[in-house]
mmCIF file of C-alpha atoms in Angstrom:
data_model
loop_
_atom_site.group_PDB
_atom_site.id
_atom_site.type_symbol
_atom_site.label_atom_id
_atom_site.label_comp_id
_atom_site.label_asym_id
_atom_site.label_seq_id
_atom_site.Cartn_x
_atom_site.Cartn_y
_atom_site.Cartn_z
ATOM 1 C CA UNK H 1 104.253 103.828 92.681
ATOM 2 C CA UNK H 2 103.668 103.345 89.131
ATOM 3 C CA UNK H 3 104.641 99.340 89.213
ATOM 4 C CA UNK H 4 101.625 98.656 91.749
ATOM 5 C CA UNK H 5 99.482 101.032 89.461
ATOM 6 C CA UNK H 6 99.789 98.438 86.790
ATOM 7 C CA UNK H 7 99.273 95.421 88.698
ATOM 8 C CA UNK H 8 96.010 97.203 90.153
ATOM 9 C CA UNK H 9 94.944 97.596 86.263
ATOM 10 C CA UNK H 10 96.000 94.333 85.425
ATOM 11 C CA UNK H 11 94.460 92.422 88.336
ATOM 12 C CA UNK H 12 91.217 94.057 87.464
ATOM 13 C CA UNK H 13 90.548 93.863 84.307
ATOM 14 C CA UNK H 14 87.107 94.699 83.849
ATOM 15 C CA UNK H 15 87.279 97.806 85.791
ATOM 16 C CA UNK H 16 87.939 101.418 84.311
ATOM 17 C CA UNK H 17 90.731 102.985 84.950
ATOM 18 C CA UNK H 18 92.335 106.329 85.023
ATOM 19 C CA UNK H 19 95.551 105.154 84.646
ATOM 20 C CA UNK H 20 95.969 103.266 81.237
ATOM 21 C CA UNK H 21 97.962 100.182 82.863
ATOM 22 C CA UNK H 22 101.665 101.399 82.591
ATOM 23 C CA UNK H 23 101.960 103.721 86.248
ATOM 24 C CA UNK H 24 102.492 106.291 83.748
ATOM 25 C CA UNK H 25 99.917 108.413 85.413
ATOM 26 C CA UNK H 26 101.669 108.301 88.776
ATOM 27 C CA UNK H 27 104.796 108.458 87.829
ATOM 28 C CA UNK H 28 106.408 110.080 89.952
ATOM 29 C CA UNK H 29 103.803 110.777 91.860
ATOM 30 C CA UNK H 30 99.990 110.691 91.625
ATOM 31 C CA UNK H 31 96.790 109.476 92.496
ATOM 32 C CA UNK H 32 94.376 106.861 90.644
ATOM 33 C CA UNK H 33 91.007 106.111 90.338
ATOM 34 C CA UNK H 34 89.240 102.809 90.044
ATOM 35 C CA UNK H 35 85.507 102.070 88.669
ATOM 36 C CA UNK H 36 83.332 98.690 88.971
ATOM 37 C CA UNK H 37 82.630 96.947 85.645
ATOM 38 C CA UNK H 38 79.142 98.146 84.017
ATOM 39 C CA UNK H 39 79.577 102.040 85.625
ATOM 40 C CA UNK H 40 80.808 103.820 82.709
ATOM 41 C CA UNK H 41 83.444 106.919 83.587
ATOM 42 C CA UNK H 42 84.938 109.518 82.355
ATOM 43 C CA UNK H 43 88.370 110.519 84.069
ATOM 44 C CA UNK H 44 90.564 113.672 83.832
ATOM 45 C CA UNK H 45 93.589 115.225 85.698
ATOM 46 C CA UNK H 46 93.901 118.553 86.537
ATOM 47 C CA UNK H 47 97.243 120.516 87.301
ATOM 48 C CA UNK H 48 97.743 122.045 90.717
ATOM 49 C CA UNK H 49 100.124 124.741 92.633
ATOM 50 C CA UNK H 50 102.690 121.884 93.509
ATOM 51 C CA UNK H 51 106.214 120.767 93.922
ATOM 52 C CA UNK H 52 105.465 117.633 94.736
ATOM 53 C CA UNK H 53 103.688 116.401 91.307
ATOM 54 C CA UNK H 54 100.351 116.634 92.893
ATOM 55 C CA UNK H 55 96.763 116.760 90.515
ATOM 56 C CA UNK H 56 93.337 116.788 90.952
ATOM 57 C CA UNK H 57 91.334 113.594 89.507
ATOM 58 C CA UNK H 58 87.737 113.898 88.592
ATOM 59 C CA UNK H 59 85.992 110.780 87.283
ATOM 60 C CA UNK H 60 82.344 111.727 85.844
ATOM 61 C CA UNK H 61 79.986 108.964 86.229
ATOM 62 C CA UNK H 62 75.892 109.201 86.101
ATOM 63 C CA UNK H 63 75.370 112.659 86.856
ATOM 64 C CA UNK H 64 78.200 112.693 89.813
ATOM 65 C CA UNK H 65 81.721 114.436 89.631
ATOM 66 C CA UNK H 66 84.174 112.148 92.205
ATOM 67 C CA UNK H 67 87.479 114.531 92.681
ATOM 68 C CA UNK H 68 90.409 113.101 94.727
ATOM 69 C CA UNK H 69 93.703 114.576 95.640
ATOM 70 C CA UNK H 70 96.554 114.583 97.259
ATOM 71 C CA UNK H 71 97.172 117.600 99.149
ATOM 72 C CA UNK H 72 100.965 119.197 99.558
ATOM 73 C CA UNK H 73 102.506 117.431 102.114
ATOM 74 C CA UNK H 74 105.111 118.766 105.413
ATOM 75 C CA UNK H 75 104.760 122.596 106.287
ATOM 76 C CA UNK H 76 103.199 123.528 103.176
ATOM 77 C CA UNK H 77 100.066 124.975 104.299
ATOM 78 C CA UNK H 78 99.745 128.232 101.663
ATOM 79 C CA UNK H 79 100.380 125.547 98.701
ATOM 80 C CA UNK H 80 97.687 123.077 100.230
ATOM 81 C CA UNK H 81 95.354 126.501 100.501
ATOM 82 C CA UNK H 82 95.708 127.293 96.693
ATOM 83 C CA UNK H 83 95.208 123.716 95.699
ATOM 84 C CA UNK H 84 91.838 123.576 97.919
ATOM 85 C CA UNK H 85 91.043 126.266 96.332
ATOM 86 C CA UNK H 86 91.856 124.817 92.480
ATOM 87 C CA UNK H 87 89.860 122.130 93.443
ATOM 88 C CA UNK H 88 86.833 123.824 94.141
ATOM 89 C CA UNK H 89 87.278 126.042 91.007
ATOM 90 C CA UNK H 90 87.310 122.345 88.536
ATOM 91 C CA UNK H 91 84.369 120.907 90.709
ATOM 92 C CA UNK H 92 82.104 124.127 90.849
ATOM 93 C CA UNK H 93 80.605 123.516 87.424
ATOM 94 C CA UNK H 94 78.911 120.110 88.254
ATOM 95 C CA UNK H 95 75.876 119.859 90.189
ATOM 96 C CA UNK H 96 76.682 116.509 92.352
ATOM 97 C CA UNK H 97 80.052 116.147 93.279
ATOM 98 C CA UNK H 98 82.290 114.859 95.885
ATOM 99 C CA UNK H 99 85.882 115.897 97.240
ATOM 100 C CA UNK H 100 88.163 113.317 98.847
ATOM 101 C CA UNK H 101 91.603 112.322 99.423
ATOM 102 C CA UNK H 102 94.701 113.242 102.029
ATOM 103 C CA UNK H 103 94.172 116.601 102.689
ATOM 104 C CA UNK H 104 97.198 116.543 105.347
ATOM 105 C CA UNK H 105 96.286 118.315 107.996
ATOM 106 C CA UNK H 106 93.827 117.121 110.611
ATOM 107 C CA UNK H 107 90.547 118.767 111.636
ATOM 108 C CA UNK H 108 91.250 119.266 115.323
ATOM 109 C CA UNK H 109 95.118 120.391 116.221
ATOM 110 C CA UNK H 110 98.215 121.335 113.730
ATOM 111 C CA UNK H 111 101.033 119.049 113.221
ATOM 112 C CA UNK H 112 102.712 121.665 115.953
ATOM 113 C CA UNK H 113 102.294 124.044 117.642
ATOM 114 C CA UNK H 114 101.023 126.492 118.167
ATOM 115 C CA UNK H 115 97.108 125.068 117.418
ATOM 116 C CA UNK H 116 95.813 128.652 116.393
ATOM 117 C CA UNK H 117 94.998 129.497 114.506
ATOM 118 C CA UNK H 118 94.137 125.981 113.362
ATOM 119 C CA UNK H 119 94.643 124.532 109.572
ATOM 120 C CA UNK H 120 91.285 123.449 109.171
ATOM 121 C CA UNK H 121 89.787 126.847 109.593
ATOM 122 C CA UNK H 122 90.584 127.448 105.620
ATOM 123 C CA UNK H 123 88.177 125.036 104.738
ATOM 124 C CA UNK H 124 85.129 127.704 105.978
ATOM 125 C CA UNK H 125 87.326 129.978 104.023
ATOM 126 C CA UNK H 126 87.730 128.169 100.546
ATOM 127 C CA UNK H 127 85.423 125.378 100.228
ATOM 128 C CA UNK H 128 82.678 126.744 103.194
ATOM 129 C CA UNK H 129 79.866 124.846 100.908
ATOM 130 C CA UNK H 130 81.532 121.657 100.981
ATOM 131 C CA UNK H 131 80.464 119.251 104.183
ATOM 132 C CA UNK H 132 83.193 116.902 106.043
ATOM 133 C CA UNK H 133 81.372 114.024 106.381
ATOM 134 C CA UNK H 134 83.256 112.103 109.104
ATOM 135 C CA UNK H 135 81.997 114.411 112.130
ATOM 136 C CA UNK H 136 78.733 114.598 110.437
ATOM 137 C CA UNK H 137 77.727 111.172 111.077
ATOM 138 C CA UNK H 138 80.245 110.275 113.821
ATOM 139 C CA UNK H 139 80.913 111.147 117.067
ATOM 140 C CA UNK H 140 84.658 109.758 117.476
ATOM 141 C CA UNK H 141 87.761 111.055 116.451
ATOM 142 C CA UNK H 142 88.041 109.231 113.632
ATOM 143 C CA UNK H 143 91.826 108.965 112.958
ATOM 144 C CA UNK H 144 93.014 107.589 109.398
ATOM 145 C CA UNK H 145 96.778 108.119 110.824
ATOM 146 C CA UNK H 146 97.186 106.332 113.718
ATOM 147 C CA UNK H 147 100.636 105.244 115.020
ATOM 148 C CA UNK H 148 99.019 103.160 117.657
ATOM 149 C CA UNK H 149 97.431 100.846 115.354
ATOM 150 C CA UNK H 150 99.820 101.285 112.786
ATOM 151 C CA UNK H 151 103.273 99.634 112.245
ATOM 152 C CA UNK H 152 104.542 101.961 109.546
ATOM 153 C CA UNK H 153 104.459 104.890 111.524
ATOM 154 C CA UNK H 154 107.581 105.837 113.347
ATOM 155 C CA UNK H 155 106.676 108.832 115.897
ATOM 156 C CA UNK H 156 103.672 109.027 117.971
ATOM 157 C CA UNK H 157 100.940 110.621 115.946
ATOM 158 C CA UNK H 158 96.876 110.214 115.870
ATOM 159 C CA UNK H 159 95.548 112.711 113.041
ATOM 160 C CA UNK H 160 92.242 112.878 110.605
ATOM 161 C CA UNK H 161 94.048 113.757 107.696
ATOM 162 C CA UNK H 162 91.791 111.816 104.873
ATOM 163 C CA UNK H 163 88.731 112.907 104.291
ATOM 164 C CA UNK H 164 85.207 113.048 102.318
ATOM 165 C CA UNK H 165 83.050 115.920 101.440
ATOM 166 C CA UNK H 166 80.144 116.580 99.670
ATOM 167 C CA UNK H 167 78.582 119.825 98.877
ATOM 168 C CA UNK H 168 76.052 120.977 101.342
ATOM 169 C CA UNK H 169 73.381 122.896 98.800
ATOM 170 C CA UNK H 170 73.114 120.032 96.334
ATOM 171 C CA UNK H 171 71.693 117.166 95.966
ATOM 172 C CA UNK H 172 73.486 114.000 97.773
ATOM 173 C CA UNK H 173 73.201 112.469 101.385
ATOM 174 C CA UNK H 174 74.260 109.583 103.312
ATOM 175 C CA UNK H 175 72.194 106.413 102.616
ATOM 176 C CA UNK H 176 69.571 106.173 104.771
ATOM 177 C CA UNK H 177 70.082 104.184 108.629
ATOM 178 C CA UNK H 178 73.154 106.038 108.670
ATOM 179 C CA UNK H 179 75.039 104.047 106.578
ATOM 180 C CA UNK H 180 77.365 106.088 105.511
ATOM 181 C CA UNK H 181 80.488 103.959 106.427
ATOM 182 C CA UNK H 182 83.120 106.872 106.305
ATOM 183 C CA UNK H 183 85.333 104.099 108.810
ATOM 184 C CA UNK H 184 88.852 104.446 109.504
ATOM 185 C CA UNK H 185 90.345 100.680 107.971
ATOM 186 C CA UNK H 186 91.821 99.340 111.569
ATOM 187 C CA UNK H 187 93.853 96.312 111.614
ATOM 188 C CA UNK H 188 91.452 92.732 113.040
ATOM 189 C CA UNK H 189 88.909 95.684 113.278
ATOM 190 C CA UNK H 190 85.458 94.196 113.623
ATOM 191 C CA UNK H 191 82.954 93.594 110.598
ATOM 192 C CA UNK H 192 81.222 97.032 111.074
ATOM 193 C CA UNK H 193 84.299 98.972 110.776
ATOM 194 C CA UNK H 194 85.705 96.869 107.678
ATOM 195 C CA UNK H 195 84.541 96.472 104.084
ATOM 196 C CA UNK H 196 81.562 94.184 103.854
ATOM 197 C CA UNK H 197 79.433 92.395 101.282
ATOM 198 C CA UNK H 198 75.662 92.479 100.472
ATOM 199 C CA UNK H 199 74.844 91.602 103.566
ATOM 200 C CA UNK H 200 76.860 93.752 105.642
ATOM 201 C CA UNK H 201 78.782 91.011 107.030
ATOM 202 C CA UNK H 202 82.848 89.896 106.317
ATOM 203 C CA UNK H 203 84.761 86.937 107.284
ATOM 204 C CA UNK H 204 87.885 88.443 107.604
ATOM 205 C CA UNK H 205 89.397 91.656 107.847
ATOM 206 C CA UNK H 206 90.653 92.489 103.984
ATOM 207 C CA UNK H 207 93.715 95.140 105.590
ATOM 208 C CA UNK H 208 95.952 92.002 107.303
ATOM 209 C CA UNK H 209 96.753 88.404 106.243
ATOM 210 C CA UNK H 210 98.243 85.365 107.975
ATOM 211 C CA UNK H 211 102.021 85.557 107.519
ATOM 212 C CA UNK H 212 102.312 81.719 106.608
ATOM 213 C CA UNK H 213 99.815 82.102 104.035
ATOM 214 C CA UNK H 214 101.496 84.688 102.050
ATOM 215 C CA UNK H 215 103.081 83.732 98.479
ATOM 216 C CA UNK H 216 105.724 86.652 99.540
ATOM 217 C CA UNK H 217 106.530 86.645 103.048
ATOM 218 C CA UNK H 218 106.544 90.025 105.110
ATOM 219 C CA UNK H 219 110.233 90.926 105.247
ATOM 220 C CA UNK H 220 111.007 90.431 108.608
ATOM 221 C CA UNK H 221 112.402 94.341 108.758
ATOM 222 C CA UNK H 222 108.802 95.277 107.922
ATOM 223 C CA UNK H 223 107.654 93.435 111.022
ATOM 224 C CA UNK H 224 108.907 97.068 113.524
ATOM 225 C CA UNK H 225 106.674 96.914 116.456
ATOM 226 C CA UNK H 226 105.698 93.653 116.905
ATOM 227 C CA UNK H 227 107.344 91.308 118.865
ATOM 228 C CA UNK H 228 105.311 88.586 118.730
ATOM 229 C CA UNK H 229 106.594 85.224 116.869
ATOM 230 C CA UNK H 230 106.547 85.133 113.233
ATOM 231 C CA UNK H 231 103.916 82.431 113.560
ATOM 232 C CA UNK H 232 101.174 84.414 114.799
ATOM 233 C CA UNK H 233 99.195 87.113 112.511
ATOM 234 C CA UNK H 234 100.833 89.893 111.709
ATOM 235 C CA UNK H 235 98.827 92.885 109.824
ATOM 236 C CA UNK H 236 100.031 93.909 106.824
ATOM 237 C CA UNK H 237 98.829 97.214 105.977
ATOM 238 C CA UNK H 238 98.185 98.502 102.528
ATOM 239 C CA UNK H 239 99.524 101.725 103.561
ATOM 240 C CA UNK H 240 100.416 103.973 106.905
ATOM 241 C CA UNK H 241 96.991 105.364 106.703
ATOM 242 C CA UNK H 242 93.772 103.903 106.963
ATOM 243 C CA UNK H 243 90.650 103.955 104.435
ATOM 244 C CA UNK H 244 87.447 105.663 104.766
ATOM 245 C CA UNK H 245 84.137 104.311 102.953
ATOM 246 C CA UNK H 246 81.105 106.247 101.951
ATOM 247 C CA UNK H 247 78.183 105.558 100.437
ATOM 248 C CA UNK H 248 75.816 108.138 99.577
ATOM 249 C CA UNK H 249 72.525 108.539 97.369
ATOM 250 C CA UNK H 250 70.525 111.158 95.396
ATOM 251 C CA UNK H 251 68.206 113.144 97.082
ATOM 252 C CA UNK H 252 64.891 112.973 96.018
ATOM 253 C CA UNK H 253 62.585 115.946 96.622
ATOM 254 C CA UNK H 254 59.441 115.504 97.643
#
């Protein structure tokens, strides 16, 4: 929502950002971009087949094109097609670059049935250069919506619907030791599966806090699914779906 977009820019302050510090670029609807002091970037929004005020946001920074999107949400499938394939028309021009976001559909089954054909298959259709990253360095599912770790989500549903791909014929890979990262953001997860610093290691998980410690309690009607005393930790959740974190380097030929 616009309001958070602004405290984002204002709580950072020495970070770039693609929205100028008034929501105005999410308003009503959007996505945002964020870059560490001393990177310098260049961001630009894109207009897609929508009905839901979705874009495409590329930030240029050293050499590398970052694009991120929101993809049509519900039974929209044929809009989601045309904006994959927008999205590949703004990114084919650069020679590094990297497509992420909600792409809202998962890579294994449909929302319903029937599973075939399945969603997914338009990505060999439309973006068949582009590699998902997730299954290429990991054997497990992988979920980023996941109503069993997940308070917010009502209904029982495990799906892969963020994602991260890089182009297959150019020039990036995962850092080496496979330490690519792409984790789904779990609740108390352990330090592997969480942000870390420098030296790989985190005290605490950066997706929950303790209750008591909060300036602005968790409304107790946010608290569904847990019935455990207001006392003990409770996650709060930035959002009912989980993050993903890559990190990925320049290829050098030899």
């Amino acid at each position: 929502v616009p309001e958070v977009a602004a405290a984002l820019v204002a709580g950072l302050p020495l970070w770039s950002s693609s929205d100028p510090g008034d929501g105005s670029t999410v308003a009503p609807y959007g996505v945002m971009m964020l870059v560490a002091p001393s990177v310098d970037a260049l961001f630009s929004f894109h207009d897609l087949p929508t009905n839901m005020c979705r874009r495409l946001l590329v930030t240029q920074s050293r050499g590398l094109a970052i694009g991120t999107v929101h993809l049509e949400s519900l039974a929209n499938h044929r809009t989601r097609e045309a904006q994959l394939h927008e999205c590949r028309c703004v990114l084919a021009p650069f020679q590094d670059a990297i497509l992420l976001g909600d792409f809202n559909f998962d890579s294994d089954r449909n929302f319903m049935a029937p599973h075939s054909p399945l969603d997914n298959e338009v990505l060999n259709l439309i973006v068949p250069e582009y590699l998902d990253l997730w299954p290429a360095m990991h054997a497990e599912r992988g979920w980023t919506f996941d109503s069993t770790l997940n308070p917010y989500i009502g209904p029982r549903e495990h799906m892969r619907y963020d994602r991260v791909f890089r182009p297959l014929r150019r020039h990036l890979r995962p850092a080496p030791g496979g330490a690519l990262g792409a984790r789904a953001r779990t609740p108390g997860a352990a330090a592997d599966a969480a942000a870390t610093d420098d030296t790989g290691k985190m005290d605490k998980d950066p997706f929950a806090f303790d209750v008591e410690d909060a300036e602005d309690p968790k409304p107790p009607e946010l608290a569904v699914g847990f019935d455990s005393p207001r006392s003990k930790r409770i996650p709060f959740l930035l959002s009912d779906h989980f993050g993903l974190v890559a990190t990925v380097e320049p290829l050098v030929e030899t």
